[in-house]
XYZ file of N, CA and C in Angstrom:
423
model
N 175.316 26.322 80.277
C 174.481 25.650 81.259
C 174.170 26.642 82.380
N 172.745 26.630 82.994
C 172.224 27.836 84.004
C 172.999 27.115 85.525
N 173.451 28.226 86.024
C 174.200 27.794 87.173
C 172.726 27.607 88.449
N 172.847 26.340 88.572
C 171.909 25.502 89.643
C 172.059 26.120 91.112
N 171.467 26.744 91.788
C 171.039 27.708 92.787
C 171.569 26.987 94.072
N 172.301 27.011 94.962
C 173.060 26.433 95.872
C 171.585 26.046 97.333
N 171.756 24.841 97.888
C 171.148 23.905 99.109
C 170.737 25.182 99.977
N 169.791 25.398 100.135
C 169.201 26.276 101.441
C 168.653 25.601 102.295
N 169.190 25.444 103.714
C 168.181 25.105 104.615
C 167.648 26.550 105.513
N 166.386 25.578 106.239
C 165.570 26.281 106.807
C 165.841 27.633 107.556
N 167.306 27.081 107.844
C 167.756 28.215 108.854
C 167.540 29.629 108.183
N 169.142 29.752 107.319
C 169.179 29.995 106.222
C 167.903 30.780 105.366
N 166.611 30.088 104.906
C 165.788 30.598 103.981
C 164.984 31.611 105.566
N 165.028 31.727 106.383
C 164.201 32.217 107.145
C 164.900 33.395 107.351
N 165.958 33.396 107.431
C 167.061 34.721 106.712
C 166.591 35.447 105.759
N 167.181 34.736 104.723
C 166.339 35.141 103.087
C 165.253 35.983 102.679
N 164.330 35.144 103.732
C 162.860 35.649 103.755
C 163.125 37.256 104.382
N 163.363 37.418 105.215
C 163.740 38.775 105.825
C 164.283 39.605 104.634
N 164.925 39.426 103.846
C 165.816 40.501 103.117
C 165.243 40.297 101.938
N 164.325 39.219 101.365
C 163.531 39.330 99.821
C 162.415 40.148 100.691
N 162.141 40.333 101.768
C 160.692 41.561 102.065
C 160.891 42.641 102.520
N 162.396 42.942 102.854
C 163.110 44.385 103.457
C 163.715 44.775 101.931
N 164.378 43.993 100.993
C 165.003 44.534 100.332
C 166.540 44.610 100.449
N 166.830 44.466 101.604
C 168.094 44.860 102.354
C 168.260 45.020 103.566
N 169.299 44.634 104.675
C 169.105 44.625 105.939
C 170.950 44.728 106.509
N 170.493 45.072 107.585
C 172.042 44.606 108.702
C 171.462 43.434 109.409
N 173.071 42.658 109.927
C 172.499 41.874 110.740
C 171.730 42.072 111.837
N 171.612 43.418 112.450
C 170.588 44.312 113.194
C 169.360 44.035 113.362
N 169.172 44.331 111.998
C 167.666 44.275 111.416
C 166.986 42.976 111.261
N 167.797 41.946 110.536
C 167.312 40.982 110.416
C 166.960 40.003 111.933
N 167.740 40.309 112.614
C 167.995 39.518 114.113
C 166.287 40.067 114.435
N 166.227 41.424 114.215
C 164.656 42.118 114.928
C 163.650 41.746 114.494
N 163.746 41.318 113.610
C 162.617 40.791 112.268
C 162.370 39.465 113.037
N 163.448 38.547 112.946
C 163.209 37.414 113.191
C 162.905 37.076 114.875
N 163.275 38.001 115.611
C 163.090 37.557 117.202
C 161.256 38.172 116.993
N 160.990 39.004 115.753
C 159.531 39.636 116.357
C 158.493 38.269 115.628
N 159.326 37.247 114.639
C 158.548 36.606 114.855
C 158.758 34.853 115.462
N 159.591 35.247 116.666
C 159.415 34.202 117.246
C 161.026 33.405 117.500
N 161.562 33.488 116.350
C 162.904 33.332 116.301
C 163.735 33.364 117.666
N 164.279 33.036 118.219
C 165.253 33.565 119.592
C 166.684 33.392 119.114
N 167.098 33.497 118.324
C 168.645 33.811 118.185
C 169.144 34.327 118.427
N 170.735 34.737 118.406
C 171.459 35.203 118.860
C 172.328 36.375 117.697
N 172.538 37.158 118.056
C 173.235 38.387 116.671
C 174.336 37.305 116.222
N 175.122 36.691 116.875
C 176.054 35.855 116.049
C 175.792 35.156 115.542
N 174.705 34.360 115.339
C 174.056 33.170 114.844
C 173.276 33.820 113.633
N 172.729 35.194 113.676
C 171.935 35.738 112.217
C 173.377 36.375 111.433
N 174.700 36.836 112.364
C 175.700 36.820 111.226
C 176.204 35.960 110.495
N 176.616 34.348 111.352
C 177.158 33.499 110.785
C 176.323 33.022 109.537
N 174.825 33.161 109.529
C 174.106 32.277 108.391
C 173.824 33.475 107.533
N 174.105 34.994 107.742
C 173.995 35.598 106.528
C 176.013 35.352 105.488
N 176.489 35.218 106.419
C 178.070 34.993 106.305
C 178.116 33.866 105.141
N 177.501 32.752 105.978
C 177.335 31.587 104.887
C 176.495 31.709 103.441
N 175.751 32.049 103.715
C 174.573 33.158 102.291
C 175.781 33.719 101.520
N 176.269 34.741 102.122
C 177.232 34.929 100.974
C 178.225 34.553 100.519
N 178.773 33.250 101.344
C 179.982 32.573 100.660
C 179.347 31.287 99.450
N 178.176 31.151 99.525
C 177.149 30.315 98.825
C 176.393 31.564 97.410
N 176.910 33.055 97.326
C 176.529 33.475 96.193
C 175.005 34.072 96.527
N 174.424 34.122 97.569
C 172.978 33.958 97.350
C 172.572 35.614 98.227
N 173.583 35.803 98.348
C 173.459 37.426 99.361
C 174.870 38.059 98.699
N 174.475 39.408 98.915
C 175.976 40.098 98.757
C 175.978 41.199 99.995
N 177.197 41.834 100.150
C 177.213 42.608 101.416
C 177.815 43.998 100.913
N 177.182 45.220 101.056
C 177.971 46.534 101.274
C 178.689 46.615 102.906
N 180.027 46.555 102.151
C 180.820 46.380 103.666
C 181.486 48.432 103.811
N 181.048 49.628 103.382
C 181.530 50.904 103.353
C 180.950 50.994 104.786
N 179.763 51.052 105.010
C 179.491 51.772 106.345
C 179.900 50.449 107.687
N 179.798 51.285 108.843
C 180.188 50.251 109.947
C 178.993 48.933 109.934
N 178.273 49.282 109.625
C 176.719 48.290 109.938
C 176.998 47.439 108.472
N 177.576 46.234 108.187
C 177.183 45.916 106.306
C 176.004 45.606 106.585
N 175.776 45.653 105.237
C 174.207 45.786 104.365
C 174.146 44.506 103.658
N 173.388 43.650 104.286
C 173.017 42.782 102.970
C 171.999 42.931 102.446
N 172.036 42.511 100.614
C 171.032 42.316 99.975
C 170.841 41.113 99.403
N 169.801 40.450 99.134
C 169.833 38.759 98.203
C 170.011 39.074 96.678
N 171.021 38.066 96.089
C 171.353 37.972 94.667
C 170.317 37.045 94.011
N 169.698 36.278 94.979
C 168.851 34.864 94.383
C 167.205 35.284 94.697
N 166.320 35.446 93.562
C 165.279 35.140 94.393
C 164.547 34.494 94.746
N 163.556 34.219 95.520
C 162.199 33.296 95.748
C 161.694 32.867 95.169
N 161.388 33.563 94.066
C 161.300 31.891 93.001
C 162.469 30.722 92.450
N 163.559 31.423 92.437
C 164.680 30.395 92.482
C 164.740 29.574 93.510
N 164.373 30.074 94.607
C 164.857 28.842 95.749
C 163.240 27.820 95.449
N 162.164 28.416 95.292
C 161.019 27.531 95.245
C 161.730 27.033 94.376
N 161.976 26.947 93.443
C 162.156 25.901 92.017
C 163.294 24.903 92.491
N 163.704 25.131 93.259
C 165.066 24.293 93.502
C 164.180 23.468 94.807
N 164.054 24.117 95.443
C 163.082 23.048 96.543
C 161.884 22.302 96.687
N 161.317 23.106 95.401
C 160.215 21.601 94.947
C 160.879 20.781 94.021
N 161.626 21.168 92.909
C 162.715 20.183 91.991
C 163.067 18.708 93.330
N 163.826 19.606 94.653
C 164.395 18.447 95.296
C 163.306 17.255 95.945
N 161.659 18.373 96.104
C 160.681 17.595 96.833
C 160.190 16.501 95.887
N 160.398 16.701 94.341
C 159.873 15.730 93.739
C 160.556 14.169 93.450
N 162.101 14.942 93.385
C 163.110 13.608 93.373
C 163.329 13.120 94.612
N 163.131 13.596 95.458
C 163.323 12.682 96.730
C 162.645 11.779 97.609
N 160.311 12.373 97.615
C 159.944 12.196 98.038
C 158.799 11.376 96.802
N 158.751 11.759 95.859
C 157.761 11.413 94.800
C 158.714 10.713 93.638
N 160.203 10.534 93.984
C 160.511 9.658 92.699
C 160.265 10.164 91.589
N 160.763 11.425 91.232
C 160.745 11.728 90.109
C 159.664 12.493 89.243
N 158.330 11.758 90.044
C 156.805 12.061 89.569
C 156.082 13.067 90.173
N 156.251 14.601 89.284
C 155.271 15.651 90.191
C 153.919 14.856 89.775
N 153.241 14.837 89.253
C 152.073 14.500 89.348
C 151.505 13.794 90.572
N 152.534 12.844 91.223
C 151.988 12.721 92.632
C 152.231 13.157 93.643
N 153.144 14.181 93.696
C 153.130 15.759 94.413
C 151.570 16.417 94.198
N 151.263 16.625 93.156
C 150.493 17.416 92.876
C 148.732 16.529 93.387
N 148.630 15.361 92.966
C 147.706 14.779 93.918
C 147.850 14.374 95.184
N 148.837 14.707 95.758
C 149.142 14.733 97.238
C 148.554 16.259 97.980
N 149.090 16.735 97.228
C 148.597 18.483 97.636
C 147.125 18.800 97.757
N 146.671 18.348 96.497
C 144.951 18.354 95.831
C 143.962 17.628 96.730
N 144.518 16.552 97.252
C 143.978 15.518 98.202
C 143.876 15.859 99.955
N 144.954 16.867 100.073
C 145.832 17.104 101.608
C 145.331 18.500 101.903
N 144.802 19.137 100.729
C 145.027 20.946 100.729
C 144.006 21.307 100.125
N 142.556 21.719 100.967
C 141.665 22.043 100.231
C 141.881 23.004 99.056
N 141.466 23.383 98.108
C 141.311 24.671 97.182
C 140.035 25.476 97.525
N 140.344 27.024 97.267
C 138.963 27.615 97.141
C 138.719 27.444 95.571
N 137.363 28.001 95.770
C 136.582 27.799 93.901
C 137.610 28.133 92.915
N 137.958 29.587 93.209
C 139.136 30.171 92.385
C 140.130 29.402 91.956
N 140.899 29.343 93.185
C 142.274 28.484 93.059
C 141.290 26.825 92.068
N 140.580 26.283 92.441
C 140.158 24.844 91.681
C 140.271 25.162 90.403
N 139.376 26.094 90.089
C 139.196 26.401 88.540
C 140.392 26.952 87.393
N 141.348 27.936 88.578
C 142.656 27.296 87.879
C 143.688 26.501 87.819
N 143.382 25.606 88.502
C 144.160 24.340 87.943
C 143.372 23.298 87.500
N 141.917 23.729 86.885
C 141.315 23.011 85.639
C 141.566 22.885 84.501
N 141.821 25.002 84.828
C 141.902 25.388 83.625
C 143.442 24.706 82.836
N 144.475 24.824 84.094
C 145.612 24.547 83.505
C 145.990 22.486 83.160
N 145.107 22.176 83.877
C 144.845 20.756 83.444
C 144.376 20.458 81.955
N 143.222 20.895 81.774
C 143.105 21.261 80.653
C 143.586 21.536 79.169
N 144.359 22.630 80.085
C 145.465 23.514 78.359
C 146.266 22.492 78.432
N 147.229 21.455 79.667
C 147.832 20.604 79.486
C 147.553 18.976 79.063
N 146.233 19.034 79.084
C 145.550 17.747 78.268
C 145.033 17.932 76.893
N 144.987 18.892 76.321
C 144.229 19.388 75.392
C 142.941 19.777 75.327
N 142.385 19.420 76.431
C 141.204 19.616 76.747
C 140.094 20.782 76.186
N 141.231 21.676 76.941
C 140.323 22.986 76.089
C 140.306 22.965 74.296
N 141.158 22.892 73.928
C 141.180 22.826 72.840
C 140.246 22.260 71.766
N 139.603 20.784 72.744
C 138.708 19.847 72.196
C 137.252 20.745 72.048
N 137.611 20.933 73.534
C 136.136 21.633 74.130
C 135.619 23.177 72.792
N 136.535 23.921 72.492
C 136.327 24.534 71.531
C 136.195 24.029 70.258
N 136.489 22.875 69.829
C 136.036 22.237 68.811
C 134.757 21.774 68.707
N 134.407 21.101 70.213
C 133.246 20.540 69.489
C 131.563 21.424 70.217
N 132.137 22.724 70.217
C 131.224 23.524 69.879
C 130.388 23.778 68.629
N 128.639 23.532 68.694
C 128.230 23.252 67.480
C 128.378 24.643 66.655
N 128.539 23.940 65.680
C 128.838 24.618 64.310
C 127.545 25.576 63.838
N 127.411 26.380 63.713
C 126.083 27.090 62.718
C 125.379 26.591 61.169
N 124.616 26.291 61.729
C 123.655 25.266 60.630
C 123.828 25.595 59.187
N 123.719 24.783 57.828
C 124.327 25.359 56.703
C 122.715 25.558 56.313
N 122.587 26.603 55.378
C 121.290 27.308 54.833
C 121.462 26.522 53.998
């Protein structure tokens, strides 16, 4: 069985976010990252929630030099999958599909983005499939 990706909150993923786009950080770094965008924390407060990150599996730490180094073990698409998984059972009952017309309805698309999730409507209705069928045939001599 795939081991199910441990509860991130906001705090937490705004962490995350820092070190899935650095690659790796001190609590240094990450504190700078996050006060440049807006964040006001405190260096003890970006240690304690990278601290918790790694007692949760989801960061690891090079503790050799004086500064540790964290890096993330989990990535961003794991936590998306786990946090829309939770948005669908909690808020939609089970049913992405009315996630997904919530979004469609709430969230314009450009042309691009529309046309692929026609397209993928489609491959998931059979649609296309039809549509190549009942392309006319070449006339019999």
């Amino acid at each position: 069985m795939a081991k199910r990706p441990p509860t991130i909150p906001d705090s937490e993923l705004d962490v995350l976010n820092v070190l899935w786009d650095r690659g790796q950080a001190t609590v240094r770094e990450v504190l700078e990252m996050l006060r440049a965008v807006g964040r006001q924390w405190s260096y003890a407060t970006v240690a304690t929630l990278l601290d918790r990150l790694e007692t949760k599996g989801v960061v690891a730490s090079d503790r050799s030099a004086l500064a540790f180094v964290y890096r993330p073990v989990i990535t961003s698409q794991e936590v998306r999958q786990k946090r829309i998984n939770n948005l669908v059972e909690k808020l939609y009952h089970g049913e992405p599909g009315q996630l997904v017309l919530h979004l469609l309805k709430s969230h314009p698309l450009d042309p691009r983005q529309a046309m692929e999730v026609r397209a993928v409507l489609e491959e998931m209705t059979g649609e296309r499939s039809r549509k190549g069928s009942e392309a006319p045939s070449p006339a019999a001599d």
